[in-house]
Every structure is written in C-alpha cells, then in structure tokens.
Short mmCIF file of C-alpha atoms in Angstrom, two decimals:
data_model
loop_
_atom_site.label_atom_id
_atom_site.label_comp_id
_atom_site.label_asym_id
_atom_site.label_seq_id
_atom_site.Cartn_x
_atom_site.Cartn_y
_atom_site.Cartn_z
CA MET A 1 -11.89 34.68 1.30
CA ALA A 2 -11.96 37.23 5.08
CA ASP A 3 -14.15 38.10 7.74
CA ASP A 4 -14.30 41.11 9.46
CA LEU A 5 -12.73 38.54 12.88
CA GLY A 6 -9.47 39.04 10.91
CA PHE A 7 -10.00 34.80 9.96
CA SER A 8 -8.79 34.44 6.31
CA ILE A 9 -8.21 32.04 4.20
CA GLU A 10 -4.76 32.93 1.79
CA GLY A 11 -5.21 32.09 -2.13
CA TRP A 12 -9.84 31.67 -1.34
CA ASP A 13 -10.57 34.67 -3.84
CA ASP A 14 -7.59 33.00 -6.55
CA PHE A 15 -9.22 29.74 -6.03
CA VAL A 16 -12.64 30.82 -6.21
CA THR A 17 -11.76 33.57 -9.60
CA ARG A 18 -10.00 30.19 -11.42
CA PHE A 19 -13.29 26.95 -10.66
CA ALA A 20 -15.46 30.07 -11.68
CA ASN A 21 -13.54 29.93 -15.41
CA LEU A 22 -13.97 26.57 -15.88
CA VAL A 23 -17.36 25.86 -14.57
CA ASP A 24 -18.28 27.92 -17.70
CA MET A 25 -15.66 26.46 -19.75
CA TRP A 26 -17.03 22.99 -18.93
CA ASP A 27 -19.21 22.58 -22.02
CA ALA A 28 -17.11 22.95 -24.13
CA LYS A 29 -14.21 20.78 -22.04
CA LYS A 30 -16.44 18.53 -22.00
CA ARG A 31 -17.96 18.44 -25.41
CA ILE A 32 -14.03 18.37 -27.35
CA LEU A 33 -13.72 15.23 -24.88
CA LEU A 34 -16.01 12.87 -25.88
CA GLN A 35 -15.33 14.20 -29.40
CA ARG A 36 -11.86 12.72 -29.07
CA MET A 37 -13.18 10.16 -27.53
CA GLY A 38 -15.41 9.11 -30.42
CA ASN A 39 -12.35 10.23 -32.32
CA ILE A 40 -10.21 7.41 -31.33
CA TYR A 41 -13.23 4.52 -30.51
CA HIS A 42 -13.99 4.95 -34.56
CA ALA A 43 -10.15 4.86 -35.39
CA SER A 44 -9.93 1.76 -33.62
CA VAL A 45 -12.97 0.23 -35.20
CA ILE A 46 -11.83 0.99 -38.68
CA PRO A 47 -8.58 -1.81 -39.53
CA HIS A 48 -11.20 -5.12 -37.84
CA VAL A 49 -14.01 -3.86 -40.83
CA PRO A 50 -13.96 -7.42 -42.68
CA VAL A 51 -13.94 -5.68 -46.12
CA ASP A 52 -15.78 -6.92 -49.76
CA THR A 53 -16.41 -3.56 -50.25
CA SER A 54 -15.78 -0.26 -48.79
CA ARG A 55 -19.26 1.06 -47.72
CA LEU A 56 -19.44 -0.42 -45.07
CA VAL A 57 -16.24 1.20 -43.90
CA ASP A 58 -16.91 4.81 -44.93
CA SER A 59 -20.03 4.27 -43.79
CA ILE A 60 -19.18 3.77 -39.82
CA PHE A 61 -19.29 7.27 -37.97
CA VAL A 62 -19.33 9.56 -34.99
CA VAL A 63 -22.47 10.22 -33.47
CA GLU A 64 -22.96 13.49 -31.19
CA ASP A 65 -25.56 14.56 -31.27
CA GLY A 66 -25.91 12.46 -26.90
CA ILE A 67 -22.89 15.00 -25.91
CA PRO A 68 -25.11 17.41 -23.82
CA GLN A 69 -25.53 14.02 -22.21
CA ASP A 70 -22.53 12.79 -22.20
CA TYR A 71 -22.22 10.23 -24.70
CA VAL A 72 -20.97 9.11 -27.93
CA GLU A 73 -21.71 6.74 -30.34
CA VAL A 74 -19.61 5.66 -32.96
CA GLY A 75 -22.34 3.96 -35.28
CA THR A 76 -23.83 2.54 -38.94
CA ASN A 77 -26.56 2.98 -40.10
CA VAL A 78 -26.20 0.21 -42.55
CA GLU A 79 -29.34 -2.77 -42.95
CA TYR A 80 -26.15 -5.39 -42.95
CA ALA A 81 -23.38 -3.96 -40.93
CA LEU A 82 -25.31 -5.84 -38.05
CA TYR A 83 -25.43 -9.17 -39.72
CA VAL A 84 -21.43 -9.00 -40.30
CA ASN A 85 -20.41 -7.53 -36.68
CA ASP A 86 -22.68 -9.52 -34.95
CA GLY A 87 -23.03 -12.73 -37.72
CA HIS A 88 -25.89 -14.68 -39.01
CA VAL A 89 -27.34 -18.07 -40.99
CA GLN A 90 -27.48 -17.77 -43.77
CA HIS A 91 -30.26 -20.49 -45.35
CA LYS A 92 -30.72 -22.79 -48.11
CA ARG A 93 -31.56 -21.36 -51.43
CA PHE A 94 -31.47 -21.29 -55.43
CA LEU A 95 -28.34 -19.54 -57.04
CA PRO A 96 -28.99 -20.26 -60.74
CA ALA A 97 -25.78 -20.27 -63.28
CA GLU A 98 -25.15 -22.08 -65.98
CA LYS A 99 -21.35 -23.01 -64.72
CA LEU A 100 -19.31 -22.22 -61.81
CA SER A 101 -15.74 -22.00 -61.02
CA ALA A 102 -13.54 -22.59 -59.22
CA GLY A 103 -9.97 -23.03 -59.01
CA GLY A 104 -9.35 -20.89 -62.11
CA ARG A 105 -11.85 -23.18 -64.29
CA ALA A 106 -15.35 -23.25 -65.27
CA LYS A 107 -17.46 -25.91 -65.30
CA TYR A 108 -20.55 -26.42 -66.34
CA LEU A 109 -23.65 -27.41 -64.46
CA LYS A 110 -24.74 -31.21 -65.45
CA ASN A 111 -27.75 -32.48 -67.15
CA GLY A 112 -28.95 -28.83 -67.97
CA GLY A 113 -29.13 -27.26 -64.27
CA LYS A 114 -30.45 -24.04 -64.12
CA GLY A 115 -28.39 -23.71 -60.41
CA ILE A 116 -27.37 -25.14 -57.22
CA MET A 117 -28.61 -25.68 -53.75
CA LEU A 118 -26.56 -23.97 -51.25
CA THR A 119 -27.35 -25.36 -47.81
CA GLU A 120 -28.26 -23.60 -44.89
CA ARG A 121 -24.92 -22.70 -43.32
CA TYR A 122 -23.70 -20.18 -40.37
CA VAL A 123 -21.42 -17.24 -40.94
CA PRO A 124 -19.57 -16.27 -37.53
CA GLY A 125 -19.81 -12.16 -37.35
CA SER A 126 -16.48 -10.68 -37.39
CA PHE A 127 -16.78 -8.65 -33.85
CA PHE A 128 -15.02 -4.90 -35.90
CA MET A 129 -17.21 -3.36 -33.11
CA GLU A 130 -16.60 -5.28 -29.74
CA LYS A 131 -12.04 -5.32 -31.29
CA GLY A 132 -12.60 -1.40 -31.75
CA PHE A 133 -14.02 -0.43 -28.16
CA ASN A 134 -11.54 -3.38 -26.66
CA ASP A 135 -7.93 -2.08 -28.61
CA ALA A 136 -9.70 2.18 -27.83
CA LYS A 137 -9.76 1.09 -23.87
CA PRO A 138 -6.30 1.73 -22.73
CA ARG A 139 -6.88 5.09 -24.62
CA LEU A 140 -9.26 6.05 -23.72
CA GLU A 141 -8.82 5.25 -19.96
CA ARG A 142 -5.95 7.32 -20.72
CA LEU A 143 -7.91 10.28 -21.92
CA VAL A 144 -10.09 10.58 -19.43
CA ASN A 145 -7.73 10.52 -16.87
CA SER A 146 -4.99 13.32 -18.51
CA PHE A 147 -8.46 15.25 -19.03
CA MET A 148 -8.93 14.72 -14.44
CA LEU A 149 -5.55 15.25 -14.17
CA GLN A 150 -5.56 18.73 -16.28
CA ILE A 151 -8.95 19.84 -14.26
CA LYS A 152 -7.78 18.94 -11.61
CA ARG A 153 -4.42 21.81 -12.08
CA GLU A 154 -6.87 24.65 -13.63
CA VAL A 155 -8.62 24.05 -10.23
CA GLU A 156 -5.50 24.61 -8.18
CA GLY A 157 -4.42 27.40 -10.11
CA GLY A 158 -2.36 25.83 -13.67
CA ASN A 159 -2.63 27.24 -16.44
CA LEU A 160 -6.78 27.69 -18.25
#
C-alpha cells in the first residue's frame, strides 16, 4: 500500500495476494474441514451402536448435502434407528409358539397352549448418536482449532 505522499506499509502487497489466494480456495478448504468433521463423528458413533445385525451399523453414513450451508450430518435411513437410539415402549402382545427355550432347554406350553402373552415394558435407548458426539467433541474441537490456526498462518504468510 503506497501513495504519492510516500506513505507505505511494508508487506501490504504480499498480504493482499495471500488473502486473495485464501479467499479463492475458501470453499474447498471449508468442504475438506466439514468432511473430516463428519468422518470423525461417524467413526465415533459406530462403536456405540448395539449390534444385533450389522444392518443398522452399515446404514449410518455422512450426509454432505449441507456443506454449502456450513453443516454436515451423520444419520441413517433405517426406520428403527430412532427407537434403538431413544428407547421405546414394547406393548403387550401375543407371541405364538409351540415351545419355548430357556437355559438351552426346550419347554412345551401347558394344556396345548398356542403361545404366551408378553407384558408391556419400556426398552431403554442406547443413545449411540449422543455418546458418539460426546466422544467426538474433543477431536472436533482440536480439528477446528487447528484449521483456524492454519488459516491464520496462511493469511500471515505461511504456505498455501
């Protein structure tokens, strides 16, 4: 920055060039940061998912559609995931069966019964999404702080 009066600021031209380069690459840098954040959250959720079958685990994915609006989501399209995560009521119902097993031994129903009546009960949630987020928080904070420090260095003259 110089003018006809002899006033100039040393390094201004370099600063303007570096900042312009950073602005040009901002969307790509932000995309990479959000993708990494989504991957960290995803990796932190998976160990907390109760595994009866691997369908629920395999259905959890990172949704990157929100990156232009500065967010990323981790979710699933499996209908029962909400009930596994948050808990649910299992209503009273009839379970048809000819025999039951308990402790590895088969037991036939009395008097030629057609099944048993199950009682209503609450199945507590596993809260795998919340637990995963709590586990991911420290890594996410370090990643964002590192990103901000890198951006600061680039503006001040570090490598782009």
